[in-house]
Amino acid sequence: MTAQAFWDRHAPKYAKKPIADVTAYEEKLECVTALLRSTDRVLEIGCGTGGTARKIAPVVAHVTATDLSAEMIRIARSRSGGDAAGTPEFLQAEAAQHIPGQPFEVACAFSLLHLVDDIPTVLDSVFHQMKPGGHFISKTVCLKDAPRWMRAMVRLLMALRIAPNVIILSRAELTRHLIRAGFEIEQTRYFGKNRLSPFIVARKPA
């Protein structure tokens, strides 16, 4: 099963799933919006059903939100306000695809990079679509930092096709990927009790 087929099939269930840690999510949003300016054009890759994009859109000039899954994008559009001001533009696209409207002042990838086939290719694409001095904001599951039993369970779920294909990487490896792509790391932090998903703010040099 392709990644697109997997997420198309799981999109309705994903759309109904509640946020696991509301306080941590709100802290993340607060941190993100603190980095945004009203004139920014923002790209979010791997937007899912668009919940975060809809929260960001009212405080910036424009949000373009993309996802590999056509069904995720269909649901995201159904939940948006059409073409009203402060509404994201939702597009079906692969994570490494170049998107109309570039260059962007800010790019975001939340719970995505561990799910792509080729992290360096995705980061290279994002880097080249951003304005110098712009921020790349990400939150990524780093399962190599998890207990061995958890990694084994994820591999089993992947083999059974219950879970999507996941890249097993560490925070250190993720940081090296970002630096090799040309980004400078500005901050790394965690929200809530989860210590497997670092929130990283990186910057494209001016």
Short mmCIF file of C-alpha atoms in Angstrom, two decimals:
data_model
loop_
_atom_site.label_atom_id
_atom_site.label_comp_id
_atom_site.label_asym_id
_atom_site.label_seq_id
_atom_site.Cartn_x
_atom_site.Cartn_y
_atom_site.Cartn_z
CA MET A 1 0.00 0.00 0.00
CA THR A 2 1.33 3.43 -0.92
CA ALA A 3 1.60 6.20 1.67
CA GLN A 4 -1.13 8.15 -0.11
CA ALA A 5 -3.48 5.16 -0.07
CA PHE A 6 -2.76 4.57 3.63
CA TRP A 7 -3.60 8.14 4.62
CA ASP A 8 -6.60 8.36 2.30
CA ARG A 9 -8.02 5.29 4.04
CA HIS A 10 -7.28 6.58 7.54
CA ALA A 11 -8.28 10.22 6.97
CA PRO A 12 -11.88 9.95 8.31
CA LYS A 13 -10.66 8.29 11.53
CA TYR A 14 -7.78 10.79 11.80
CA ALA A 15 -10.23 13.68 11.45
CA LYS A 16 -12.27 12.44 14.42
CA LYS A 17 -9.28 11.77 16.67
CA PRO A 18 -9.06 14.24 19.59
CA ILE A 19 -5.83 16.05 20.42
CA ALA A 20 -3.95 13.81 22.86
CA ASP A 21 -2.54 16.64 25.01
CA VAL A 22 -4.49 19.87 24.57
CA THR A 23 -2.22 21.89 26.87
CA ALA A 24 0.93 20.82 25.00
CA TYR A 25 -0.74 21.59 21.66
CA GLU A 26 -1.74 25.08 22.81
CA GLU A 27 1.80 25.71 24.08
CA LYS A 28 3.15 24.68 20.67
CA LEU A 29 0.73 27.03 18.90
CA GLU A 30 1.70 29.88 21.19
CA CYS A 31 5.36 29.29 20.38
CA VAL A 32 4.63 29.15 16.65
CA THR A 33 2.49 32.29 16.55
CA ALA A 34 5.15 34.21 18.50
CA LEU A 35 7.45 33.70 15.50
CA LEU A 36 4.90 34.88 12.93
CA ARG A 37 4.33 38.35 11.49
CA SER A 38 1.18 39.68 9.88
CA THR A 39 3.01 40.02 6.53
CA ASP A 40 4.28 36.42 6.44
CA ARG A 41 3.42 33.91 3.75
CA VAL A 42 3.47 30.49 5.40
CA LEU A 43 3.83 27.00 3.93
CA GLU A 44 2.71 24.01 5.98
CA ILE A 45 3.60 20.58 4.56
CA GLY A 46 1.80 17.50 5.84
CA CYS A 47 -1.14 19.54 7.10
CA GLY A 48 -3.50 16.60 7.62
CA THR A 49 -7.05 17.85 7.98
CA GLY A 50 -5.84 21.42 8.44
CA GLY A 51 -6.44 22.14 12.12
CA THR A 52 -3.15 23.94 12.75
CA ALA A 53 -3.24 25.78 9.41
CA ARG A 54 -6.67 27.20 10.28
CA LYS A 55 -5.38 28.48 13.63
CA ILE A 56 -2.31 30.11 12.07
CA ALA A 57 -4.04 31.69 9.06
CA PRO A 58 -5.76 34.63 10.82
CA VAL A 59 -2.45 36.06 12.11
CA VAL A 60 -0.46 36.02 8.83
CA ALA A 61 -0.90 37.25 5.26
CA HIS A 62 -1.50 33.80 3.76
CA VAL A 63 -1.15 30.09 4.56
CA THR A 64 -0.67 27.44 1.90
CA ALA A 65 -1.19 24.01 3.48
CA THR A 66 -0.38 20.79 1.63
CA ASP A 67 -0.79 17.08 2.21
CA LEU A 68 -0.08 13.94 0.22
CA SER A 69 -3.57 12.59 0.90
CA ALA A 70 -6.42 13.77 -1.31
CA GLU A 71 -8.90 12.72 1.37
CA MET A 72 -7.11 14.75 4.06
CA ILE A 73 -7.27 17.79 1.79
CA ARG A 74 -10.94 17.18 1.01
CA ILE A 75 -11.75 17.14 4.73
CA ALA A 76 -9.56 20.20 5.37
CA ARG A 77 -11.38 22.17 2.67
CA SER A 78 -14.77 21.08 4.00
CA ARG A 79 -13.86 22.49 7.40
CA SER A 80 -12.53 25.82 6.11
CA GLY A 81 -14.37 29.04 5.35
CA GLY A 82 -14.02 28.84 1.59
CA ASP A 83 -12.12 31.81 0.14
CA ALA A 84 -12.77 34.12 3.11
CA ALA A 85 -9.93 36.20 4.51
CA GLY A 86 -7.87 34.33 7.07
CA THR A 87 -8.61 30.96 5.45
CA PRO A 88 -5.76 28.65 4.38
CA GLU A 89 -5.31 27.50 0.80
CA PHE A 90 -5.30 23.69 0.83
CA LEU A 91 -3.44 21.78 -1.91
CA GLN A 92 -2.72 18.11 -2.47
CA ALA A 93 1.04 17.77 -2.94
CA GLU A 94 4.00 15.65 -1.94
CA ALA A 95 6.22 16.95 0.84
CA ALA A 96 9.13 17.70 -1.51
CA GLN A 97 6.99 19.33 -4.20
CA HIS A 98 7.60 22.99 -5.04
CA ILE A 99 4.48 25.00 -4.27
CA PRO A 100 3.10 28.15 -5.99
CA GLY A 101 3.47 31.31 -3.92
CA GLN A 102 7.09 30.81 -2.93
CA PRO A 103 9.32 32.12 -1.52
CA PHE A 104 7.78 31.76 1.93
CA GLU A 105 8.85 33.56 5.09
CA VAL A 106 7.90 30.56 7.25
CA ALA A 107 7.58 26.84 6.58
CA CYS A 108 6.14 24.28 9.02
CA ALA A 109 6.19 20.48 9.24
CA PHE A 110 4.38 19.06 12.26
CA SER A 111 4.48 15.29 12.88
CA LEU A 112 5.70 14.76 9.33
CA LEU A 113 9.43 14.32 8.76
CA HIS A 114 9.54 10.83 10.28
CA LEU A 115 6.88 9.78 7.75
CA VAL A 116 8.54 10.90 4.49
CA ASP A 117 10.61 8.61 2.29
CA ASP A 118 13.64 10.90 2.04
CA ILE A 119 14.23 13.54 4.71
CA PRO A 120 17.21 15.25 2.96
CA THR A 121 15.20 15.70 -0.26
CA VAL A 122 12.25 17.20 1.62
CA LEU A 123 14.44 19.57 3.63
CA ASP A 124 16.33 20.64 0.51
CA SER A 125 13.02 21.45 -1.20
CA VAL A 126 11.75 23.43 1.79
CA PHE A 127 15.04 25.32 2.13
CA HIS A 128 14.93 26.46 -1.51
CA GLN A 129 11.32 27.63 -1.22
CA MET A 130 12.04 29.91 1.75
CA LYS A 131 13.19 33.51 1.89
CA PRO A 132 16.62 34.14 3.43
CA GLY A 133 16.15 34.77 7.14
CA GLY A 134 12.93 32.74 7.21
CA HIS A 135 12.04 30.14 9.83
CA PHE A 136 11.43 26.42 9.42
CA ILE A 137 9.39 25.11 12.35
CA SER A 138 9.02 21.38 12.91
CA LYS A 139 7.91 18.79 15.44
CA THR A 140 9.10 15.26 14.66
CA VAL A 141 8.79 11.86 16.32
CA CYS A 142 12.29 10.53 17.03
CA LEU A 143 11.74 6.85 17.77
CA LYS A 144 15.43 6.00 17.99
CA ASP A 145 15.36 7.83 21.33
CA ALA A 146 12.48 5.61 22.53
CA PRO A 147 12.81 2.38 24.55
CA ARG A 148 13.65 -0.72 22.54
CA TRP A 149 10.23 -2.29 23.19
CA MET A 150 8.49 0.72 21.70
CA ARG A 151 10.60 0.59 18.54
CA ALA A 152 9.86 -3.13 18.23
CA MET A 153 6.12 -2.49 18.60
CA VAL A 154 6.16 0.19 15.90
CA ARG A 155 8.03 -2.12 13.52
CA LEU A 156 5.42 -4.83 14.15
CA LEU A 157 2.54 -2.43 13.48
CA MET A 158 4.27 -1.31 10.30
CA ALA A 159 4.66 -4.93 9.16
CA LEU A 160 0.96 -5.51 9.81
CA ARG A 161 0.12 -2.30 7.91
CA ILE A 162 -1.65 -0.93 10.96
CA ALA A 163 0.87 1.91 11.21
CA PRO A 164 2.39 3.90 8.34
CA ASN A 165 6.03 3.51 7.36
CA VAL A 166 8.15 5.43 9.86
CA ILE A 167 11.80 6.46 9.70
CA ILE A 168 13.46 5.47 12.97
CA LEU A 169 15.73 8.42 13.72
CA SER A 170 17.13 10.25 16.74
CA ARG A 171 16.97 13.92 17.62
CA ALA A 172 20.70 14.18 16.92
CA GLU A 173 20.21 12.70 13.44
CA LEU A 174 17.31 15.03 12.74
CA THR A 175 19.41 18.01 13.79
CA ARG A 176 22.22 16.91 11.46
CA HIS A 177 19.73 16.64 8.58
CA LEU A 178 18.60 20.22 9.20
CA ILE A 179 22.15 21.57 9.39
CA ARG A 180 23.21 19.71 6.24
CA ALA A 181 20.25 21.26 4.41
CA GLY A 182 21.66 24.68 5.32
CA PHE A 183 19.52 25.62 8.32
CA GLU A 184 20.78 27.12 11.57
CA ILE A 185 19.13 25.74 14.72
CA GLU A 186 17.67 28.49 16.90
CA GLN A 187 15.85 26.47 19.55
CA THR A 188 14.87 22.93 20.49
CA ARG A 189 12.27 22.19 23.14
CA TYR A 190 9.51 19.80 24.17
CA PHE A 191 5.90 20.33 25.17
CA GLY A 192 4.07 18.31 27.79
CA LYS A 193 5.47 14.97 28.96
CA ASN A 194 6.41 13.77 25.47
CA ARG A 195 10.19 13.64 25.12
CA LEU A 196 10.23 11.84 21.78
CA SER A 197 8.97 14.70 19.59
CA PRO A 198 11.35 17.68 19.65
CA PHE A 199 9.99 21.03 18.54
CA ILE A 200 12.77 22.65 16.52
CA VAL A 201 12.96 26.20 15.20
CA ALA A 202 15.53 26.51 12.43
CA ARG A 203 16.46 29.51 10.31
CA LYS A 204 17.59 29.93 6.73
CA PRO A 205 20.62 32.24 6.89
CA ALA A 206 19.98 35.77 5.66
#
